XYZ file of C-alpha atoms in Angstrom:
566
model
C 4.105 -5.526 21.463
C 5.606 -2.044 21.933
C 7.757 -1.545 25.012
C 7.605 1.884 26.673
C 10.548 3.116 28.793
C 10.979 6.439 30.591
C 13.332 7.900 33.221
C 11.724 11.172 34.343
C 8.314 12.485 35.375
C 7.915 14.337 32.068
C 8.834 11.223 30.123
C 6.467 9.114 32.215
C 3.600 11.516 31.491
C 4.133 11.200 27.727
C 4.648 7.452 28.121
C 1.314 7.132 29.895
C -0.451 9.097 27.157
C 0.839 6.666 24.573
C -0.060 3.676 26.755
C -3.603 5.033 27.161
C -3.954 5.526 23.405
C -2.665 2.017 22.603
C -3.663 -0.141 25.573
C -3.569 -3.430 23.672
C -0.285 -2.749 21.884
C 1.971 -1.405 24.615
C 3.693 -2.573 27.788
C 5.300 -0.235 30.319
C 8.721 -1.265 31.613
C 9.549 0.134 35.053
C 12.685 -0.090 37.139
C 16.259 0.929 36.324
C 16.375 2.223 32.761
C 19.204 -0.035 31.583
C 17.386 -3.142 32.834
C 14.099 -1.943 31.342
C 15.664 -1.426 27.918
C 17.303 -4.872 27.990
C 14.056 -6.596 28.923
C 11.991 -4.691 26.375
C 14.589 -5.263 23.638
C 14.353 -9.024 24.209
C 10.565 -9.216 24.602
C 9.071 -6.625 22.220
C 8.900 -6.047 18.481
C 9.281 -2.284 18.975
C 10.377 0.191 21.659
C 9.544 3.811 22.383
C 12.137 5.318 24.726
C 11.358 8.666 26.347
C 15.074 9.374 26.677
C 17.840 11.269 24.928
C 18.987 9.608 21.695
C 22.566 9.423 22.939
C 21.482 7.529 26.042
C 19.437 5.084 23.985
C 22.317 4.522 21.566
C 24.598 3.559 24.440
C 21.961 1.311 26.006
C 21.018 -0.655 22.871
C 24.456 -0.861 21.230
C 25.508 -4.021 23.135
C 22.171 -5.648 22.300
C 22.280 -5.302 18.512
C 22.240 -8.556 16.554
C 21.153 -7.632 13.015
C 18.676 -5.511 11.064
C 16.418 -8.474 10.369
C 16.001 -9.379 14.050
C 16.463 -6.176 16.066
C 13.271 -4.395 17.158
C 12.424 -0.953 15.864
C 13.386 1.787 18.319
C 11.918 5.291 18.544
C 13.175 8.060 20.872
C 10.931 10.853 22.152
C 12.585 13.852 23.794
C 11.676 15.179 27.244
C 9.579 18.036 25.838
C 7.682 15.719 23.509
C 8.676 17.762 20.460
C 10.228 15.027 18.328
C 9.751 11.292 17.750
C 13.005 10.016 16.236
C 13.140 6.738 14.327
C 16.487 5.568 15.684
C 16.764 1.894 14.760
C 14.955 -0.463 12.388
C 13.307 2.161 10.214
C 11.940 -0.278 7.659
C 12.421 -3.787 8.955
C 11.549 -2.901 12.528
C 8.784 -0.487 11.595
C 10.361 2.426 13.467
C 9.567 4.941 10.712
C 5.838 4.202 10.850
C 5.972 4.019 14.641
C 7.586 7.457 14.848
C 4.801 8.915 12.708
C 2.074 7.163 14.707
C 3.554 8.139 18.076
C 4.043 11.691 16.858
C 0.380 11.895 15.906
C -0.707 10.801 19.395
C 1.771 12.993 21.260
C 1.791 16.019 18.971
C 5.476 15.400 18.215
C 7.262 15.917 14.906
C 8.368 12.552 13.448
C 12.034 12.501 12.465
C 12.799 9.905 9.774
C 16.253 9.809 8.221
C 15.931 6.674 6.087
C 17.022 7.851 2.640
C 14.126 6.403 0.654
C 11.522 7.822 3.038
C 13.213 11.216 3.018
C 12.932 11.581 -0.765
C 9.568 9.832 -1.126
C 10.777 6.687 -2.877
C 9.461 3.468 -1.336
C 12.172 1.094 -0.169
C 12.376 -2.062 -2.246
C 12.128 -4.021 0.987
C 8.880 -2.247 1.953
C 6.737 -3.160 -1.049
C 5.116 -6.084 0.735
C 6.805 -8.685 -1.477
C 9.685 -11.057 -0.714
C 12.876 -9.477 -2.037
C 16.231 -10.949 -3.026
C 19.462 -9.691 -4.544
C 21.354 -6.412 -4.452
C 18.754 -4.403 -2.520
C 21.257 -1.866 -1.204
C 22.952 -1.287 -4.574
C 19.753 -0.923 -6.581
C 18.248 1.328 -3.915
C 21.329 3.552 -4.044
C 20.921 3.784 -7.818
C 17.305 4.923 -7.379
C 18.343 7.504 -4.804
C 21.144 8.789 -7.050
C 18.773 9.169 -9.973
C 20.420 6.453 -12.030
C 18.109 4.609 -14.440
C 16.704 1.411 -12.915
C 14.686 -0.794 -15.237
C 11.614 -2.790 -14.229
C 11.405 -6.236 -15.824
C 7.894 -7.410 -14.987
C 7.573 -11.049 -15.994
C 4.347 -11.157 -14.003
C 2.050 -8.109 -13.883
C 1.431 -7.052 -10.298
C 0.241 -3.803 -8.682
C 3.182 -1.896 -7.212
C 3.402 1.524 -5.589
C 5.102 4.213 -7.664
C 8.837 3.748 -8.151
C 10.718 5.893 -10.709
C 11.662 3.036 -13.023
C 13.178 3.617 -16.457
C 12.743 1.694 -19.688
C 16.386 0.615 -19.557
C 19.164 0.825 -17.019
C 22.309 -0.717 -15.652
C 20.322 -1.804 -12.587
C 17.187 -3.943 -12.743
C 14.241 -4.844 -10.572
C 12.790 -8.137 -11.820
C 9.228 -9.023 -10.829
C 9.124 -12.802 -11.239
C 7.776 -15.997 -9.718
C 10.376 -18.151 -11.465
C 13.098 -19.893 -9.468
C 15.973 -17.807 -10.783
C 18.921 -16.241 -8.979
C 19.429 -12.504 -8.900
C 22.095 -11.267 -11.257
C 24.629 -8.552 -10.654
C 22.996 -5.183 -9.863
C 19.598 -6.871 -9.819
C 16.776 -7.239 -7.312
C 14.126 -9.937 -7.497
C 10.617 -9.189 -6.243
C 8.450 -12.263 -5.664
C 4.745 -11.567 -6.285
C 2.237 -13.927 -4.580
C 1.101 -15.219 -7.951
C 1.048 -18.995 -7.431
C -1.807 -21.051 -6.023
C -1.139 -24.696 -5.198
C -4.186 -26.946 -5.146
C -3.741 -29.941 -2.869
C -5.635 -33.111 -2.116
C -4.790 -35.698 0.499
C -5.944 -38.999 1.871
C -6.777 -39.150 5.555
C -3.601 -39.189 7.602
C -1.282 -38.021 4.825
C 1.999 -36.977 6.503
C 2.943 -33.317 6.346
C 6.361 -34.296 4.956
C 4.712 -36.082 2.032
C 2.468 -33.120 1.227
C 5.258 -30.597 1.611
C 7.703 -32.690 -0.421
C 5.160 -33.023 -3.221
C 4.495 -29.268 -3.343
C 8.150 -28.277 -3.236
C 9.060 -30.878 -5.852
C 6.311 -29.719 -8.206
C 7.482 -26.125 -7.923
C 11.136 -27.065 -8.345
C 10.484 -29.185 -11.448
C 8.458 -26.354 -13.002
C 11.160 -23.798 -12.255
C 8.911 -21.817 -9.885
C 9.801 -20.061 -6.648
C 8.254 -21.278 -3.425
C 8.391 -17.648 -2.221
C 5.665 -16.756 -4.730
C 3.144 -19.248 -3.332
C 0.163 -17.265 -2.104
C -1.946 -20.087 -0.704
C -2.718 -23.785 -0.623
C -6.253 -24.618 -1.717
C -8.364 -27.714 -1.174
C -11.905 -28.997 -0.617
C -13.597 -28.005 2.638
C -13.879 -31.628 3.721
C -10.074 -31.560 4.115
C -9.886 -28.274 6.002
C -8.669 -29.963 9.172
C -6.411 -32.583 7.592
C -3.174 -32.336 9.632
C -0.889 -32.934 6.642
C -2.433 -30.045 4.697
C -2.656 -27.727 7.702
C 0.953 -28.468 8.608
C 2.220 -27.941 5.060
C 0.491 -24.545 4.864
C 2.008 -23.535 8.199
C 5.486 -24.614 7.111
C 5.130 -22.604 3.892
C 3.715 -19.624 5.775
C 0.568 -19.377 3.637
C -3.155 -19.806 4.344
C -5.080 -22.983 3.578
C -8.099 -21.899 1.513
C -11.067 -24.229 1.069
C -13.973 -24.581 -1.359
C -17.093 -26.700 -1.216
C -17.326 -29.862 -3.281
C -20.122 -28.234 -5.292
C -17.913 -25.261 -6.159
C -15.035 -27.491 -7.235
C -17.277 -29.840 -9.228
C -18.385 -26.888 -11.381
C -14.798 -26.136 -12.493
C -13.615 -27.718 -15.723
C -10.273 -29.500 -15.295
C -8.040 -31.529 -17.645
C -7.677 -34.541 -15.355
C -10.905 -35.464 -13.542
C -11.013 -38.667 -11.522
C -13.603 -40.985 -10.034
C -11.673 -41.430 -6.772
C -12.191 -37.900 -5.344
C -15.756 -37.915 -6.699
C -16.523 -40.941 -4.584
C -14.587 -39.676 -1.561
C -15.586 -36.003 -1.315
C -18.124 -35.358 -4.066
C -16.039 -33.670 -6.764
C -14.111 -35.203 -9.687
C -11.137 -32.943 -8.945
C -9.632 -31.476 -5.820
C -6.083 -30.355 -6.621
C -6.652 -28.916 -10.100
C -10.117 -27.530 -9.356
C -9.013 -25.848 -6.108
C -6.001 -24.302 -7.841
C -8.223 -23.002 -10.669
C -11.094 -21.873 -8.444
C -10.345 -18.172 -8.961
C -9.039 -18.492 -12.494
C -5.537 -18.511 -13.856
C -3.114 -20.524 -15.956
C -2.484 -24.166 -15.071
C 1.304 -24.503 -14.921
C 1.561 -27.908 -13.271
C -1.266 -30.408 -13.924
C -2.240 -32.829 -11.207
C 0.604 -34.929 -9.946
C 0.827 -37.486 -7.178
C 3.317 -37.870 -4.399
C 5.847 -40.669 -4.507
C 6.472 -42.806 -1.421
C 9.762 -44.537 -0.699
C 7.946 -47.583 0.740
C 6.110 -48.211 -2.527
C 2.695 -47.646 -0.958
C -0.003 -45.718 -2.860
C 0.334 -41.951 -2.974
C -1.523 -40.066 -0.259
C -1.335 -36.562 -1.762
C -1.902 -34.735 -5.050
C -1.143 -31.202 -6.121
C -1.473 -28.801 -9.053
C -0.034 -25.320 -9.556
C -1.767 -22.313 -11.126
C -0.483 -18.819 -11.835
C -3.389 -16.622 -10.890
C -4.016 -13.378 -12.751
C -2.889 -10.215 -11.016
C -5.744 -8.287 -9.504
C -5.346 -4.598 -10.054
C -6.318 -2.178 -7.330
C -8.632 0.805 -7.758
C -8.878 3.236 -4.848
C -11.680 5.775 -5.267
C -10.459 8.660 -3.132
C -12.408 11.614 -1.766
C -10.172 14.680 -1.387
C -12.547 16.611 0.843
C -13.767 20.166 0.208
C -10.345 21.593 -0.578
C -8.549 22.448 2.657
C -5.421 20.335 3.071
C -6.141 19.626 6.732
C -9.507 18.105 5.754
C -7.788 15.527 3.539
C -7.915 12.319 5.576
C -4.808 10.289 6.488
C -6.292 7.327 4.622
C -6.639 9.427 1.483
C -3.013 10.563 1.785
C -1.878 6.956 2.135
C -3.799 5.868 -0.966
C -2.411 8.765 -2.999
C 1.128 7.692 -2.094
C 0.375 4.032 -2.736
C -0.990 4.497 -6.250
C 1.310 4.117 -9.249
C -1.363 5.673 -11.501
C -3.478 8.712 -10.586
C -6.601 9.597 -12.575
C -8.500 12.811 -11.971
C -9.846 16.184 -12.987
C -6.924 18.507 -13.681
C -7.843 21.066 -11.015
C -8.148 18.333 -8.376
C -4.802 16.849 -9.416
C -3.225 20.271 -8.864
C -4.523 20.263 -5.271
C -2.571 17.150 -4.285
C 0.251 16.924 -6.837
C 2.858 17.619 -4.150
C 1.714 14.572 -2.140
C 2.431 12.061 -4.905
C 5.522 9.882 -4.882
C 8.138 10.223 -7.621
C 7.239 7.914 -10.482
C 3.472 8.283 -10.182
C 1.888 8.373 -13.646
C -0.762 11.107 -13.835
C -3.715 10.873 -16.224
C -5.673 14.116 -15.955
C -8.482 15.639 -17.999
C -10.848 18.590 -17.891
C -14.459 19.197 -16.967
C -17.055 17.021 -18.640
C -14.855 13.929 -19.011
C -16.126 12.048 -15.955
C -17.094 8.852 -17.773
C -13.826 8.844 -19.684
C -11.867 9.152 -16.433
C -13.872 6.311 -14.898
C -13.183 4.043 -17.885
C -9.506 4.969 -17.865
C -9.113 4.218 -14.165
C -10.788 0.819 -14.453
C -8.772 -0.060 -17.571
C -5.504 0.759 -15.796
C -6.528 -1.363 -12.808
C -7.332 -4.255 -15.125
C -3.746 -4.082 -16.347
C -2.663 -4.942 -12.810
C -1.862 -1.376 -11.743
C -2.466 0.281 -8.372
C -4.755 3.172 -9.355
C -6.207 6.114 -7.434
C -9.253 7.837 -8.944
C -9.831 11.141 -7.187
C -12.870 13.316 -6.659
C -13.688 16.291 -4.479
C -15.566 15.940 -1.221
C -16.566 12.314 -0.897
C -15.976 10.473 -4.157
C -19.287 8.664 -3.700
C -21.354 11.869 -3.495
C -21.974 13.490 -6.893
C -18.501 12.351 -7.889
C -16.450 9.577 -9.466
C -17.377 6.470 -7.484
C -20.675 5.860 -9.287
C -19.364 5.895 -12.890
C -16.251 3.950 -11.877
C -18.096 1.182 -10.054
C -20.648 0.966 -12.851
C -17.708 0.281 -15.192
C -15.809 -2.104 -12.880
C -16.437 -5.817 -12.484
C -15.179 -8.323 -9.926
C -11.834 -8.772 -11.692
C -10.246 -5.890 -9.749
C -10.110 -4.888 -6.098
C -11.995 -1.671 -5.343
C -11.342 0.382 -2.201
C -13.493 3.344 -1.246
C -11.844 6.165 0.707
C -14.420 8.533 2.234
C -13.963 12.266 2.269
C -15.532 15.307 3.923
C -18.385 16.477 1.709
C -19.158 20.064 0.747
C -22.448 19.770 2.655
C -20.615 18.831 5.851
C -17.933 21.485 5.392
C -20.610 24.137 4.819
C -22.651 22.900 7.765
C -19.650 23.269 10.064
C -19.290 26.896 8.927
C -22.984 27.633 9.436
C -23.369 25.999 12.851
C -25.477 22.855 13.158
C -28.084 22.972 10.399
C -27.961 19.195 9.838
C -28.814 18.278 13.425
C -31.802 16.224 12.305
C -32.921 14.511 9.078
C -31.489 16.128 5.984
C -31.088 15.535 2.272
C -28.733 16.714 -0.475
C -30.189 17.540 -3.884
C -28.285 18.623 -6.981
C -30.087 21.259 -9.048
C -28.069 20.458 -12.162
C -30.338 19.073 -14.864
C -27.468 18.116 -17.183
C -27.861 14.438 -16.267
C -31.188 14.399 -14.414
C -34.459 15.714 -15.927
C -35.808 18.751 -14.122
C -39.114 16.959 -13.572
C -37.295 14.400 -11.400
C -35.389 17.077 -9.494
C -38.570 19.051 -8.856
C -40.353 15.939 -7.568
C -37.508 15.333 -5.096
C -37.501 18.949 -3.896
C -41.260 18.833 -3.389
C -40.992 15.577 -1.410
C -38.330 17.099 0.851
C -40.473 20.208 1.316
C -43.554 18.211 2.254
C -41.532 15.988 4.622
C -40.040 19.028 6.416
C -36.458 17.859 5.827
C -33.434 20.175 5.867
C -32.175 20.518 2.282
C -28.664 21.166 1.020
C -28.545 22.229 -2.631
C -25.495 21.270 -4.697
C -24.804 22.846 -8.125
C -27.387 25.513 -7.292
C -26.821 28.144 -9.966
C -24.607 28.884 -12.964
C -24.657 31.437 -15.739
C -26.446 28.984 -17.988
C -28.815 27.700 -15.275
C -30.168 30.643 -13.351
C -33.831 29.691 -12.873
C -33.595 26.347 -11.062
C -32.642 27.732 -7.644
C -35.530 30.274 -7.479
C -37.894 27.521 -8.594
C -36.663 25.126 -5.881
C -36.819 27.828 -3.209
C -40.367 28.622 -4.280
C -41.367 24.983 -3.763
C -39.883 25.008 -0.260
C -41.637 28.324 0.468
C -44.983 26.620 -0.072
C -44.323 24.624 3.131
C -41.966 26.839 5.170
C -42.197 30.359 6.540
C -40.250 33.239 4.964
C -38.274 33.440 8.225
C -36.853 29.913 7.778
C -33.044 30.155 8.185
C -30.946 29.610 5.073
C -27.165 29.280 4.969
C -25.071 30.254 1.957
C -21.430 29.125 1.923
C -19.074 29.740 -0.965
C -15.723 27.926 -1.333
C -16.204 26.083 1.950
C -12.872 25.452 3.745
C -10.822 27.213 1.062
C -8.814 30.443 1.465
C -11.518 32.633 -0.114
C -14.373 31.088 1.886
C -17.376 33.306 2.519
C -20.681 32.634 4.236
C -23.875 34.242 5.403
C -26.992 33.186 7.276
C -30.182 34.693 5.885
C -33.808 33.632 5.513
C -35.889 31.973 2.867
C -37.677 35.246 2.213
C -34.516 37.370 1.972
C -32.172 35.070 0.041
C -31.005 36.662 -3.215
C -30.141 33.972 -5.805
C -27.555 36.369 -7.245
C -25.373 35.584 -4.213
C -25.056 31.988 -5.418
C -22.868 30.293 -8.025
C -21.535 26.793 -8.719
C -18.946 27.091 -5.941
C -21.713 27.679 -3.402
C -23.679 25.323 -1.162
C -27.138 26.453 -0.048
C -28.650 24.878 3.086
C -32.333 25.501 3.834
C -33.524 24.702 7.355
C -36.743 22.922 8.295
C -39.590 24.398 10.344
C -37.661 23.706 13.584
C -34.372 25.307 12.496
C -33.468 28.472 14.382
C -30.815 31.182 14.150
C -28.994 31.381 17.484
C -26.119 33.864 17.912
C -25.844 34.086 14.130
C -25.622 30.332 13.658
C -28.098 27.912 12.110
C -29.249 25.238 14.583
C -31.635 22.392 13.807
C -32.760 20.685 17.058
C -32.235 16.960 17.327
C -35.904 16.629 18.234
C -35.542 14.457 21.328
C -38.002 14.706 24.193
C -35.431 16.193 26.559
C -35.176 19.217 24.265
C -38.900 19.853 24.423
C -38.810 19.568 28.204
C -35.825 21.934 28.428
C -37.519 24.504 26.210
C -40.706 24.328 28.286
C -38.661 24.789 31.456
C -37.115 27.968 30.031
């Protein structure tokens, strides 16, 4: 919950705007300001104070207990110009809160955390448990000193400017080792513990078994990602309680799924009880991996039979491939989600001219793999291969990456051994339509006139179908020096079904500094106006030119009635 505190009418107005934008996340604290701050500080994870920073400093100073427990605090000035992350930038989430509040209020976020200021992710913000000399190693990164990455377990990380060697080290490990001098340990969630239990197995017995198995194998409990078992045991209190105590989910599989997994130590007992010859080992191995601890049973001090079993598997790292649409070119049409994925990726793959568009947004340490025109399939293979190595990869394309771009070849190459995230972008057709007016107000289709990968016979059949169906058509790749006859041919097909007065929009370099556009007609369009940087939109029989803009009616009954009334 985010507590909101204000002292003046101007502050209350901004406070109420934020409360309206985040109704389920915020709580307004009224009354004397000092009392409101004290109550919010004790009850909320974060605070936004519409007060001077000096006043907030004095109010919260007596309340501070420690950076791991204090809430994040953001100050917004009376004029709503700045949102200052005052306290708990990373741990309390104040840096992100300042940016989010600034977006709602139109305020400039002010973040002074050193790593955020220079674009290096904090070692305590990577989403992994961290131990050791975090402050010292972070200072080394900020000072440009070489910091080595020792990855004992491959795991996708955001870009950090690591060196091959250095006096400081970041060790990515799931082993139960202590951090050395000038060293930070990152704990990846690489361990899956399969568990089985008899009815009524005590949580202490299950938990003791799991912790003992990890300890004997020299593995860190902080790298346990989940407990796994058969679905018949999903509600077993001992298993549910052990997962809660470890802070991990309890994942279940059907007996049929577990029975299909080959294990080294099958048994008749679980087969008779729940329908699978293995619970602990099979559940741990359900999504693949290396069996580190074979099935072992709990030991009871009273000499009674064991009531729990467990096995430990190191699961393979799943790389991450984000297929990112950059939009039509204008920076303000690049979505916030796309920006976030660009900054998250440790490897960027893309066409060289697209890389140049967003190079300044990348974090230090991002590895860039760029190539020229005509290497689309090579880029797709490269991106997938890097993800399979356990990297966090962004594969970029213009517009929307799923429209005549990189998503198709990449996903055709990828299998289910990596995580794939699609990030939509504003397409050239949409950017051009916004320039022209509202030509896509009803059914529409995009057709590429490039026959480099699609036979012209197929393209012509699609154009003819769109013409006969009276659908608005946007032509991509309409004309180049080596392909100058396809556009006239396609326009001729449309002209068989549409009048010469049908509106046509021509937009070149949509959304870019040298953008140009014109609205003409099917009969007057000169193909010489068009090149590969142009999008051509041909209206249907209902499209009209109104005040110089293309408008395709939505076709609802109320429009017909309104037109008749006029």
